[in-house]
PDB file of C-alpha atoms in Angstrom:
ATOM      1  CA  MET E   1      39.551  -8.578  -3.831  1.00  0.00           C
ATOM      2  CA  LEU E   2      36.174  -8.725  -5.647  1.00  0.00           C
ATOM      3  CA  THR E   3      36.099  -8.532  -9.394  1.00  0.00           C
ATOM      4  CA  ALA E   4      33.761  -6.083 -11.141  1.00  0.00           C
ATOM      5  CA  LYS E   5      31.559  -8.937 -12.342  1.00  0.00           C
ATOM      6  CA  LEU E   6      31.225 -10.405  -8.837  1.00  0.00           C
ATOM      7  CA  THR E   7      30.509  -6.961  -7.385  1.00  0.00           C
ATOM      8  CA  ARG E   8      27.685  -6.400  -9.902  1.00  0.00           C
ATOM      9  CA  LEU E   9      26.239  -9.834  -9.133  1.00  0.00           C
ATOM     10  CA  LEU E  10      26.341  -9.164  -5.401  1.00  0.00           C
ATOM     11  CA  ALA E  11      24.680  -5.763  -5.878  1.00  0.00           C
ATOM     12  CA  THR E  12      21.947  -7.344  -8.030  1.00  0.00           C
ATOM     13  CA  VAL E  13      21.240  -9.996  -5.405  1.00  0.00           C
ATOM     14  CA  LEU E  14      21.046  -7.385  -2.628  1.00  0.00           C
ATOM     15  CA  VAL E  15      18.633  -5.223  -4.635  1.00  0.00           C
ATOM     16  CA  ALA E  16      16.456  -8.268  -5.385  1.00  0.00           C
ATOM     17  CA  ILE E  17      16.316  -9.184  -1.694  1.00  0.00           C
ATOM     18  CA  ALA E  18      15.409  -5.616  -0.767  1.00  0.00           C
ATOM     19  CA  LEU E  19      12.600  -5.520  -3.328  1.00  0.00           C
ATOM     20  CA  MET E  20      11.194  -8.838  -2.125  1.00  0.00           C
ATOM     21  CA  THR E  21      10.875  -7.552   1.446  1.00  0.00           C
ATOM     22  CA  VAL E  22       8.699  -4.547   0.495  1.00  0.00           C
ATOM     23  CA  PRO E  23       5.507  -6.592  -0.100  1.00  0.00           C
ATOM     24  CA  ALA E  24       6.148  -8.517   3.111  1.00  0.00           C
ATOM     25  CA  PHE E  25       5.934  -5.216   4.988  1.00  0.00           C
ATOM     26  CA  ALA E  26       2.624  -4.522   3.311  1.00  0.00           C
ATOM     27  CA  CYS E  27       0.064  -5.495   5.923  1.00  0.00           C
ATOM     28  CA  ASP E  28       1.361  -8.011   8.431  1.00  0.00           C
ATOM     29  CA  GLN E  29       4.050  -5.684   9.723  1.00  0.00           C
ATOM     30  CA  ALA E  30       2.094  -2.453   9.233  1.00  0.00           C
ATOM     31  CA  GLY E  31      -0.102  -3.305  12.207  1.00  0.00           C
ATOM     32  CA  PRO E  32      -3.707  -4.144  12.949  1.00  0.00           C
ATOM     33  CA  ASP E  33      -6.464  -2.545  10.873  1.00  0.00           C
ATOM     34  CA  THR E  34      -3.926  -1.384   8.295  1.00  0.00           C
ATOM     35  CA  HIS E  35      -3.528  -2.099   4.596  1.00  0.00           C
ATOM     36  CA  VAL E  36      -0.733  -1.028   2.245  1.00  0.00           C
ATOM     37  CA  GLY E  37      -1.263  -0.850  -1.474  1.00  0.00           C
ATOM     38  CA  LYS E  38      -1.480   1.055  -4.720  1.00  0.00           C
ATOM     39  CA  ILE E  39      -4.546   3.218  -5.407  1.00  0.00           C
ATOM     40  CA  LYS E  40      -6.470   1.771  -8.332  1.00  0.00           C
ATOM     41  CA  ALA E  41      -9.688   3.822  -8.220  1.00  0.00           C
ATOM     42  CA  ILE E  42     -11.029   7.021  -6.677  1.00  0.00           C
ATOM     43  CA  ASP E  43     -14.796   7.523  -6.667  1.00  0.00           C
ATOM     44  CA  LEU E  44     -15.681  11.072  -5.597  1.00  0.00           C
ATOM     45  CA  ALA E  45     -19.434  10.418  -5.976  1.00  0.00           C
ATOM     46  CA  LYS E  46     -19.274   7.567  -3.440  1.00  0.00           C
ATOM     47  CA  SER E  47     -16.548   9.184  -1.286  1.00  0.00           C
ATOM     48  CA  SER E  48     -14.385   6.092  -1.654  1.00  0.00           C
ATOM     49  CA  PHE E  49     -11.140   4.785  -3.058  1.00  0.00           C
ATOM     50  CA  THR E  50      -9.811   1.315  -3.822  1.00  0.00           C
ATOM     51  CA  ILE E  51      -6.307  -0.019  -3.312  1.00  0.00           C
ATOM     52  CA  LEU E  52      -4.715  -3.225  -4.557  1.00  0.00           C
ATOM     53  CA  ASP E  53      -3.220  -4.694  -1.407  1.00  0.00           C
ATOM     54  CA  GLN E  54       0.522  -5.366  -1.818  1.00  0.00           C
ATOM     55  CA  GLN E  55       0.495  -8.516   0.271  1.00  0.00           C
ATOM     56  CA  THR E  56      -2.707 -10.279  -0.749  1.00  0.00           C
ATOM     57  CA  LYS E  57      -3.066  -8.751  -4.235  1.00  0.00           C
ATOM     58  CA  LYS E  58      -6.783  -8.245  -3.446  1.00  0.00           C
ATOM     59  CA  PRO E  59      -8.683  -4.967  -3.848  1.00  0.00           C
ATOM     60  CA  PHE E  60      -9.970  -3.163  -0.763  1.00  0.00           C
ATOM     61  CA  THR E  61     -12.388  -0.237  -0.962  1.00  0.00           C
ATOM     62  CA  PHE E  62     -12.458   2.390   1.778  1.00  0.00           C
ATOM     63  CA  LEU E  63     -14.917   5.162   2.503  1.00  0.00           C
ATOM     64  CA  ALA E  64     -13.127   8.481   2.983  1.00  0.00           C
ATOM     65  CA  GLU E  65     -13.790  12.144   3.615  1.00  0.00           C
ATOM     66  CA  PRO E  66     -13.654  14.419   0.535  1.00  0.00           C
ATOM     67  CA  ALA E  67     -10.612  16.217   1.986  1.00  0.00           C
ATOM     68  CA  GLN E  68      -8.788  12.873   2.207  1.00  0.00           C
ATOM     69  CA  LEU E  69      -9.669  12.021  -1.399  1.00  0.00           C
ATOM     70  CA  ASP E  70      -8.361  15.373  -2.657  1.00  0.00           C
ATOM     71  CA  ARG E  71      -4.821  14.359  -1.660  1.00  0.00           C
ATOM     72  CA  LEU E  72      -4.894  11.008  -3.480  1.00  0.00           C
ATOM     73  CA  SER E  73      -3.909  10.052  -7.006  1.00  0.00           C
ATOM     74  CA  LEU E  74      -4.070   6.872  -9.050  1.00  0.00           C
ATOM     75  CA  ASP E  75      -1.093   4.499  -8.706  1.00  0.00           C
ATOM     76  CA  GLN E  76       0.014   6.225  -5.499  1.00  0.00           C
ATOM     77  CA  VAL E  77       1.190   3.767  -2.807  1.00  0.00           C
ATOM     78  CA  VAL E  78      -0.418   4.421   0.558  1.00  0.00           C
ATOM     79  CA  MET E  79      -0.778   2.950   4.025  1.00  0.00           C
ATOM     80  CA  VAL E  80      -4.404   3.074   5.206  1.00  0.00           C
ATOM     81  CA  LYS E  81      -5.395   2.771   8.846  1.00  0.00           C
ATOM     82  CA  TYR E  82      -9.090   1.992   8.947  1.00  0.00           C
ATOM     83  CA  SER E  83     -12.078   1.091  11.068  1.00  0.00           C
ATOM     84  CA  GLU E  84     -14.861  -1.295  10.120  1.00  0.00           C
ATOM     85  CA  THR E  85     -18.561  -0.646  10.655  1.00  0.00           C
ATOM     86  CA  LYS E  86     -21.376  -2.783   9.293  1.00  0.00           C
ATOM     87  CA  GLY E  87     -19.020  -4.498   6.858  1.00  0.00           C
ATOM     88  CA  LYS E  88     -17.665  -1.223   5.405  1.00  0.00           C
ATOM     89  CA  LEU E  89     -14.080  -0.035   5.736  1.00  0.00           C
ATOM     90  CA  LYS E  90     -13.590   3.630   6.658  1.00  0.00           C
ATOM     91  CA  ALA E  91     -10.182   5.254   6.170  1.00  0.00           C
ATOM     92  CA  GLU E  92      -9.120   6.901   9.405  1.00  0.00           C
ATOM     93  CA  GLU E  93      -5.609   7.825   8.248  1.00  0.00           C
ATOM     94  CA  ILE E  94      -4.051   7.704   4.773  1.00  0.00           C
ATOM     95  CA  LYS E  95      -0.287   7.971   4.618  1.00  0.00           C
ATOM     96  CA  PRO E  96       1.584   8.181   1.279  1.00  0.00           C
ATOM     97  CA  LEU E  97       4.637   5.914   1.039  1.00  0.00           C
TER      98      LEU E  97
END
């Protein structure tokens, strides 16, 4: 039978493992032309928003339609499916996580 102390330790280890796998899901497993990250900036004048990618820890800025930007907020975690044209990333689908 597990003691209370051992049970707490086991639970802590399991939570730590679960939290470590979230960033791994970020982009590699999300699929091609997809980034996952936290919104760090929304620029209505430029119709764009910037996320801090969970996997690479690099910022990515996406062009977006005003209706897409209306649904976003700072520090929100999102999955962005995008297309690239002339070196610019355009958000095709933005899914809150």
